[in-house]
Coordinates of C-alpha atoms and ligand atoms in Angstrom, one line a residue:
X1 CA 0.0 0.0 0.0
X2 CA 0.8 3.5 -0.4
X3 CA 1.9 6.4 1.6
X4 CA -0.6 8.4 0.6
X5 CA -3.7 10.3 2.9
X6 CA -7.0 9.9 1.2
X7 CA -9.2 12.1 3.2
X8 CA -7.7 15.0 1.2
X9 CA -8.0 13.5 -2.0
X10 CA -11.7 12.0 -1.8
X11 CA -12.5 15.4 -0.8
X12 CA -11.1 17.1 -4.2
X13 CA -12.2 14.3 -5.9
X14 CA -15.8 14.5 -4.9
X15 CA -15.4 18.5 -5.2
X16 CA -14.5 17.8 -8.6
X17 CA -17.6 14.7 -9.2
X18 CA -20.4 17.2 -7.7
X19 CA -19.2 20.5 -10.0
X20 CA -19.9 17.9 -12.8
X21 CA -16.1 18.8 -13.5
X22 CA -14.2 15.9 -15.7
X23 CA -11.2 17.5 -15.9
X24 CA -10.6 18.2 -11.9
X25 CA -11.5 14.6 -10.9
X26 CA -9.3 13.2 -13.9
X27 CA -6.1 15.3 -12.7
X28 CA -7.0 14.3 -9.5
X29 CA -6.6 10.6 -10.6
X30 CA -3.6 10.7 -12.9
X31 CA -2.0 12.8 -10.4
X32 CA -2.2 10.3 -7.5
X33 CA -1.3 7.6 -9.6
X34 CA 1.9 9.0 -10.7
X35 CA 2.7 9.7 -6.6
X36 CA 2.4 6.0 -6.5
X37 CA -1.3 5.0 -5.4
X38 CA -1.6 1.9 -7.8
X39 CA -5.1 1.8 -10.0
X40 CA -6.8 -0.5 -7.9
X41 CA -5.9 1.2 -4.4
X42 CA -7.1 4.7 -5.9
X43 CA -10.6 3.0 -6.8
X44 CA -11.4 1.3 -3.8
X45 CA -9.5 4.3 -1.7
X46 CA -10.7 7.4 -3.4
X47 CA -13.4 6.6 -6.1
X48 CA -15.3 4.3 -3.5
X49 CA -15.7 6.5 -0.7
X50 CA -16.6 9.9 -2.9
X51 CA -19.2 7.5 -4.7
X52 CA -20.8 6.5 -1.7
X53 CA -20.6 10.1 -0.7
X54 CA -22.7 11.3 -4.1
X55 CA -25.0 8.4 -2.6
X56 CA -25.6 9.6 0.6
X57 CA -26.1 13.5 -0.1
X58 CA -28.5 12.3 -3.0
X59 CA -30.3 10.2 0.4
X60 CA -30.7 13.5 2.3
X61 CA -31.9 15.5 -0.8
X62 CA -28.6 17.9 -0.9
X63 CA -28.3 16.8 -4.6
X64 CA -30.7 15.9 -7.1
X65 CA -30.7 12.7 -9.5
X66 CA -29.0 14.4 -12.6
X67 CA -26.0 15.3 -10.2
X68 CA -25.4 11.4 -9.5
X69 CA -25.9 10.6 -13.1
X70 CA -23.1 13.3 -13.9
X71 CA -20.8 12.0 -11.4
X72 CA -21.4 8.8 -11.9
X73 CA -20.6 9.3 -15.8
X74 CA -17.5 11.4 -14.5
X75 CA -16.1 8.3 -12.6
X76 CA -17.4 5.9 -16.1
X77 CA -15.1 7.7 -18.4
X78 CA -11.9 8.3 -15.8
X79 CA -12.3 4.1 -15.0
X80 CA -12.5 3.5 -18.8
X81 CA -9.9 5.8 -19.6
X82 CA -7.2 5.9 -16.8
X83 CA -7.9 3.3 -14.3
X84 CA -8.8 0.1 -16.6
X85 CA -5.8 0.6 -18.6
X86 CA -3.3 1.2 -16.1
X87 CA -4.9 -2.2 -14.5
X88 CA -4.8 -3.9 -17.9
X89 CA -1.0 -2.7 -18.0
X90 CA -0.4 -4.3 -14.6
X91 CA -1.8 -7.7 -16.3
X92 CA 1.9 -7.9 -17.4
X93 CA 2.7 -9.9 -20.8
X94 CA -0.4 -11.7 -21.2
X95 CA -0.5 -14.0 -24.3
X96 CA -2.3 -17.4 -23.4
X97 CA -2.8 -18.5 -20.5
X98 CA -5.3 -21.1 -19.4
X99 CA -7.5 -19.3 -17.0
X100 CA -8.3 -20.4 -13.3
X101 CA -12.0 -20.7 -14.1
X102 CA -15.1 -19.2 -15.6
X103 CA -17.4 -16.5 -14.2
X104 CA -20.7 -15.3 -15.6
X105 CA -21.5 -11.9 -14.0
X106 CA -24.3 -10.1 -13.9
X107 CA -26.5 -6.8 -12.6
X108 CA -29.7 -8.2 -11.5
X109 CA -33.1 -7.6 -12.9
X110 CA -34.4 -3.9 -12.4
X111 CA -30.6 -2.4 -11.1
X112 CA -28.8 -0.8 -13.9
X113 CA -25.9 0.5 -11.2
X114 CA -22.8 -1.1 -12.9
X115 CA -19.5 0.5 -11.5
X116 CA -19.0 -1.8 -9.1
X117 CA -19.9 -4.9 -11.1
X118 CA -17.2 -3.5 -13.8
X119 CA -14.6 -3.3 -11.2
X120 CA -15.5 -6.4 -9.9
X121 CA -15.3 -7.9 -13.9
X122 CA -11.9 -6.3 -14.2
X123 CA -10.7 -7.3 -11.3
X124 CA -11.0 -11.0 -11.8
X125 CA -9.7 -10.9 -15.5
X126 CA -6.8 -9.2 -14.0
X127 CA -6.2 -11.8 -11.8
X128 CA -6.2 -14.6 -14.5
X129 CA -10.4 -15.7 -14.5
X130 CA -12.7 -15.7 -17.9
X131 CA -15.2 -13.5 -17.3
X132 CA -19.0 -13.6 -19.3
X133 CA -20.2 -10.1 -18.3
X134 CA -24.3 -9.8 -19.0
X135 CA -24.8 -6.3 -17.9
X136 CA -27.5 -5.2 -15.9
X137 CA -30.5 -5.4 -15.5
X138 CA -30.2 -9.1 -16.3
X139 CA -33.1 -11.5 -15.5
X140 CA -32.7 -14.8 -13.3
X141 CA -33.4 -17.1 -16.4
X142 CA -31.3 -15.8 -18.6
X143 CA -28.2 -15.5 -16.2
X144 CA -28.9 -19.4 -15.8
X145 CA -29.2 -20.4 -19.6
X146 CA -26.1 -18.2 -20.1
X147 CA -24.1 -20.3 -17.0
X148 CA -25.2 -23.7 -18.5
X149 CA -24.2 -22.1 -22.1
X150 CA -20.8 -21.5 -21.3
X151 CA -20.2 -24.0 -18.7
X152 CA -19.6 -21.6 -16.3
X153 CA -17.6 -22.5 -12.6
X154 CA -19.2 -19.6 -10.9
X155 CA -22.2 -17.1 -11.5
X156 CA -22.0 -13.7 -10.1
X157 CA -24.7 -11.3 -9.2
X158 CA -24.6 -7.6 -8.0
X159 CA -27.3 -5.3 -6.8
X160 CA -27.1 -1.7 -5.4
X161 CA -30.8 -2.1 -4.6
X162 CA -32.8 -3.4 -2.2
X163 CA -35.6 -3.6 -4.3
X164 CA -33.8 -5.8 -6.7
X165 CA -32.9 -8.5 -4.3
X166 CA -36.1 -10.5 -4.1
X167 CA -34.2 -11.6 -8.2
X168 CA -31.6 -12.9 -6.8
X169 CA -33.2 -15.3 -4.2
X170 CA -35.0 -15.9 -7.1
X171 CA -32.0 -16.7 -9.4
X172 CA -31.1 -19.4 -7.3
X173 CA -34.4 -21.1 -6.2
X174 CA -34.5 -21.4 -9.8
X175 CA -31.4 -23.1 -10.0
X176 CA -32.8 -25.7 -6.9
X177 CA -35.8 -26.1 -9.1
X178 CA -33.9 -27.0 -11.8
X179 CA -31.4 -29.5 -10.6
X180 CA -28.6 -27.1 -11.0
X181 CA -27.6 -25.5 -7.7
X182 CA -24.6 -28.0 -7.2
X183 CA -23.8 -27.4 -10.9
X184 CA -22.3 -23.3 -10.2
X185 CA -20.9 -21.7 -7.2
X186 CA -22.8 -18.6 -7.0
X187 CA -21.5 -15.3 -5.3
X188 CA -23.6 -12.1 -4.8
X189 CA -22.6 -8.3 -3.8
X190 CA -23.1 -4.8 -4.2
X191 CA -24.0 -2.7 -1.2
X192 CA -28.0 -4.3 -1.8
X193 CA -27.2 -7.9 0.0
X194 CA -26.0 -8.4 3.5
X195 CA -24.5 -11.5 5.0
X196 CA -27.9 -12.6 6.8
X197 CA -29.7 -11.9 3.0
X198 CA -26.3 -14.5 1.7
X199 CA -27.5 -17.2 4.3
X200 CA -30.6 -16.7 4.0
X201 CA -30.7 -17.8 0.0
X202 CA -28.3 -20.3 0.4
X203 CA -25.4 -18.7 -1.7
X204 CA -22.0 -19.6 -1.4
X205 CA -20.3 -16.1 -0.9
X206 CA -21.0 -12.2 -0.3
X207 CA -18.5 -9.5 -1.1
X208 CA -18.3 -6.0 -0.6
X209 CA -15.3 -5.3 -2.8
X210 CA -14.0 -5.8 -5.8
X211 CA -10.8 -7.4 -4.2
X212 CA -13.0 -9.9 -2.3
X213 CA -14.9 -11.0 -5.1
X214 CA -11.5 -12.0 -6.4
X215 CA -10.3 -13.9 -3.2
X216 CA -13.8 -15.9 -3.4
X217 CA -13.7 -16.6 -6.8
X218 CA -10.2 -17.7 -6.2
X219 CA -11.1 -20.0 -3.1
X220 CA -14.2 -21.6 -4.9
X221 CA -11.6 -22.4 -7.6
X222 CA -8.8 -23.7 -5.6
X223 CA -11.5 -26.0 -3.4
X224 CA -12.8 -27.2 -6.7
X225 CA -9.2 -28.4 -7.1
X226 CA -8.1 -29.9 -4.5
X227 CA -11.4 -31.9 -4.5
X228 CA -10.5 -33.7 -8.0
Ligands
B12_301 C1 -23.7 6.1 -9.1 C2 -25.1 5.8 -8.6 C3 -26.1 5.7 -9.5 C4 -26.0 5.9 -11.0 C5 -25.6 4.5 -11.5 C6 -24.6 4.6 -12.7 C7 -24.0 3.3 -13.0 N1 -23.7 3.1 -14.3 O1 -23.7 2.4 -12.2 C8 -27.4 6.3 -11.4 C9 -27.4 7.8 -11.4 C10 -27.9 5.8 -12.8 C11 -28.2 5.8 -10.2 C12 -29.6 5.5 -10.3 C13 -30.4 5.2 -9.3 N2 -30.0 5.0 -8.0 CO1 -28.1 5.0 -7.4 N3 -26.4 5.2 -6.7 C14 -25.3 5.5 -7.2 C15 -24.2 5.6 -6.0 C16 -24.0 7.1 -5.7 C17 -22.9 5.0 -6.3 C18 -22.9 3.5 -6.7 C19 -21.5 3.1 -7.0 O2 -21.1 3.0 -8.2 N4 -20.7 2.8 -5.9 C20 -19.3 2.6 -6.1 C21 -19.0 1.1 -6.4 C22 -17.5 0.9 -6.6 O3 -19.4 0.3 -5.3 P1 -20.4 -0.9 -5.5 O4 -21.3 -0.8 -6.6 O5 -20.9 -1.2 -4.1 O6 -19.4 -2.1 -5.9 C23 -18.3 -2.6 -5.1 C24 -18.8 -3.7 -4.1 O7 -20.1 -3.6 -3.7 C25 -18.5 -5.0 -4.8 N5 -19.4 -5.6 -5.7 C26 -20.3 -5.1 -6.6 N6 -20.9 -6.0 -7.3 C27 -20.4 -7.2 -6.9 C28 -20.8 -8.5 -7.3 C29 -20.1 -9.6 -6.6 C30 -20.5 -10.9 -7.1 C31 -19.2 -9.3 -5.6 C32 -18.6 -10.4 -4.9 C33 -18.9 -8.0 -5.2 C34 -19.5 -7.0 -5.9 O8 -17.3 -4.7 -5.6 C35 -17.4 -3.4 -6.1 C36 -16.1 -2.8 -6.3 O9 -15.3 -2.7 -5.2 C37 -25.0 4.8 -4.9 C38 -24.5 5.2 -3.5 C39 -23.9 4.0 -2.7 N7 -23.8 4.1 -1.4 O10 -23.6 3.0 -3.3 C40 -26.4 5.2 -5.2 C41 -27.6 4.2 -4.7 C42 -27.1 2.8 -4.9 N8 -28.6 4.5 -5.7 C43 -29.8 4.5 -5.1 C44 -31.0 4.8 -5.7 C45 -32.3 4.9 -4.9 C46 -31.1 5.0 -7.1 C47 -32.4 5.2 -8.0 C48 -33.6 4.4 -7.6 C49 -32.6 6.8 -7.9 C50 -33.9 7.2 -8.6 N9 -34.8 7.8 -7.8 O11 -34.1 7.0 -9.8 C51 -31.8 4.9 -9.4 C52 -32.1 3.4 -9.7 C53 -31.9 3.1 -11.2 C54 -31.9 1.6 -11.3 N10 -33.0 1.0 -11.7 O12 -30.9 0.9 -11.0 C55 -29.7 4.2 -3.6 C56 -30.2 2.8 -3.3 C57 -31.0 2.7 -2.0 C58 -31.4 1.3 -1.7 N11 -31.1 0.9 -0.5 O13 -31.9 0.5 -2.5 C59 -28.2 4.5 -3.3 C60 -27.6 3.6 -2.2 C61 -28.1 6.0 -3.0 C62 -28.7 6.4 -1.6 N12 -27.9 6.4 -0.6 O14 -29.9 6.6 -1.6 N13 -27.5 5.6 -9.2

């Protein structure tokens, strides 16, 4: 990690997000890169936390929706432009490799909050997994018929909203209906599902972070070795 103090930082950052300013929040970002913060530290340390910022001042009504849609279009472009190449550098050589395992990921039904479900897809191509990315707003069915179409190890599922997790329970009742729940390890997150709600359905992991969706996805993968 970084010698580097965030509090300064998010704040510019989110100065920069909520003045609908591209070109502050971008320096921002190429700036604390160059001091050292590495890609994935500055979007989990800075990007994160402003994010949930924008979230909670649009809770208490001290912004309106078209700011959060400008900021969250801000942070789009600066991940597509700055923050997944630099990660896609860090990759190293590349060329073929056979990966550690296949994940179909997804934005459930009604929830069309994709940031974090990016990262998370990123993240785990990064760290050497196939990834089938659907989207959002993706239906339980057809996250199902695209696991059994690709053969899939894992299916993944975020939500941002509570409304939106009643799909995922239902995602993988339908998998129990069909004979398939033993067939994919399934892994949810987003800031929608807690552990109690993972229990609850019968899933076999809950993140909150890009990085953890990685060290699950990794540890489903590793068990499914060792077991062979
Ligand atoms: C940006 C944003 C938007 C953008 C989304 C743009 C986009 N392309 O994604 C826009 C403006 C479109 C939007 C719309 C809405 N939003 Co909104 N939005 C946000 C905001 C501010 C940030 C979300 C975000 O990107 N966070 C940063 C990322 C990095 O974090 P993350 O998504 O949690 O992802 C990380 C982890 O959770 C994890 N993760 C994510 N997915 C997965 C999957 C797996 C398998 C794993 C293991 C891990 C994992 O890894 C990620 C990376 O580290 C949040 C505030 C908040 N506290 O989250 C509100 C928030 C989510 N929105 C909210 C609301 C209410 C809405 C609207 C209903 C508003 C409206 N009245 O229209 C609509 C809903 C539209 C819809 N049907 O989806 C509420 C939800 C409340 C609730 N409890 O349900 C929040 C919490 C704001 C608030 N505090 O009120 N929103």
């Amino acid at each position: 990690m970084s010698e580097i103090t965030w509090e300064p930082l998010i704040q510019e950052f989110l100065d920069g997000l909520l003045a609908g300013d591209y070109d502050r929040a971008s320096t921002i970002s190429r700036k604390t890169m160059q001091q050292g913060a590495t890609p994935a530290e500055f979007f989990l340390e800075c990007i994160t936390p402003a994010l949930v910022e924008v979230g909670n001042r649009f809770e208490t009504l001290e912004i309106c929706l078209p700011e959060m849609v400008i900021a969250a279009e801000i942070v789009r472009k600066i991940n597509d432009e700055i923050v997944q190449p630099l990660l896609l550098e860090d990759r190293g050589a590349g060329g073929s490799f056979r990966p550690l395992g296949k994940v179909v990921l997804a934005t459930i039904q009604g929830d069309l909050h994709d940031i974090g479900k990016n990262m998370v897809a990123l993240l785990l191509k990064v760290n050497g997994f196939e990834v089938v990315d659907l989207g959002i707003n993706v239906p339980p069915a057809v996250i199902i018929d695209r696991a059994r179409e690709e053969q899939a190890d894992i299916i993944g599922m975020s939500s941002l909203l509570t409304t939106c997790l009643p799909y995922m329970k239902d995602m993988v009742d339908q998998l129990k209906a069909g004979g398939l729940r033993e067939s994919f390890a399934v892994i949810i997150g987003g800031a929608a599902p807690t552990d109690e709600f993972a229990e609850r359905i019968g899933v076999d992991g809950v993140g909150h972070s890009a990085a953890e969706a990685v060290r699950m996805c990794k540890a489903i993968m590793g068990a499914r070795t060792t077991a062979v």
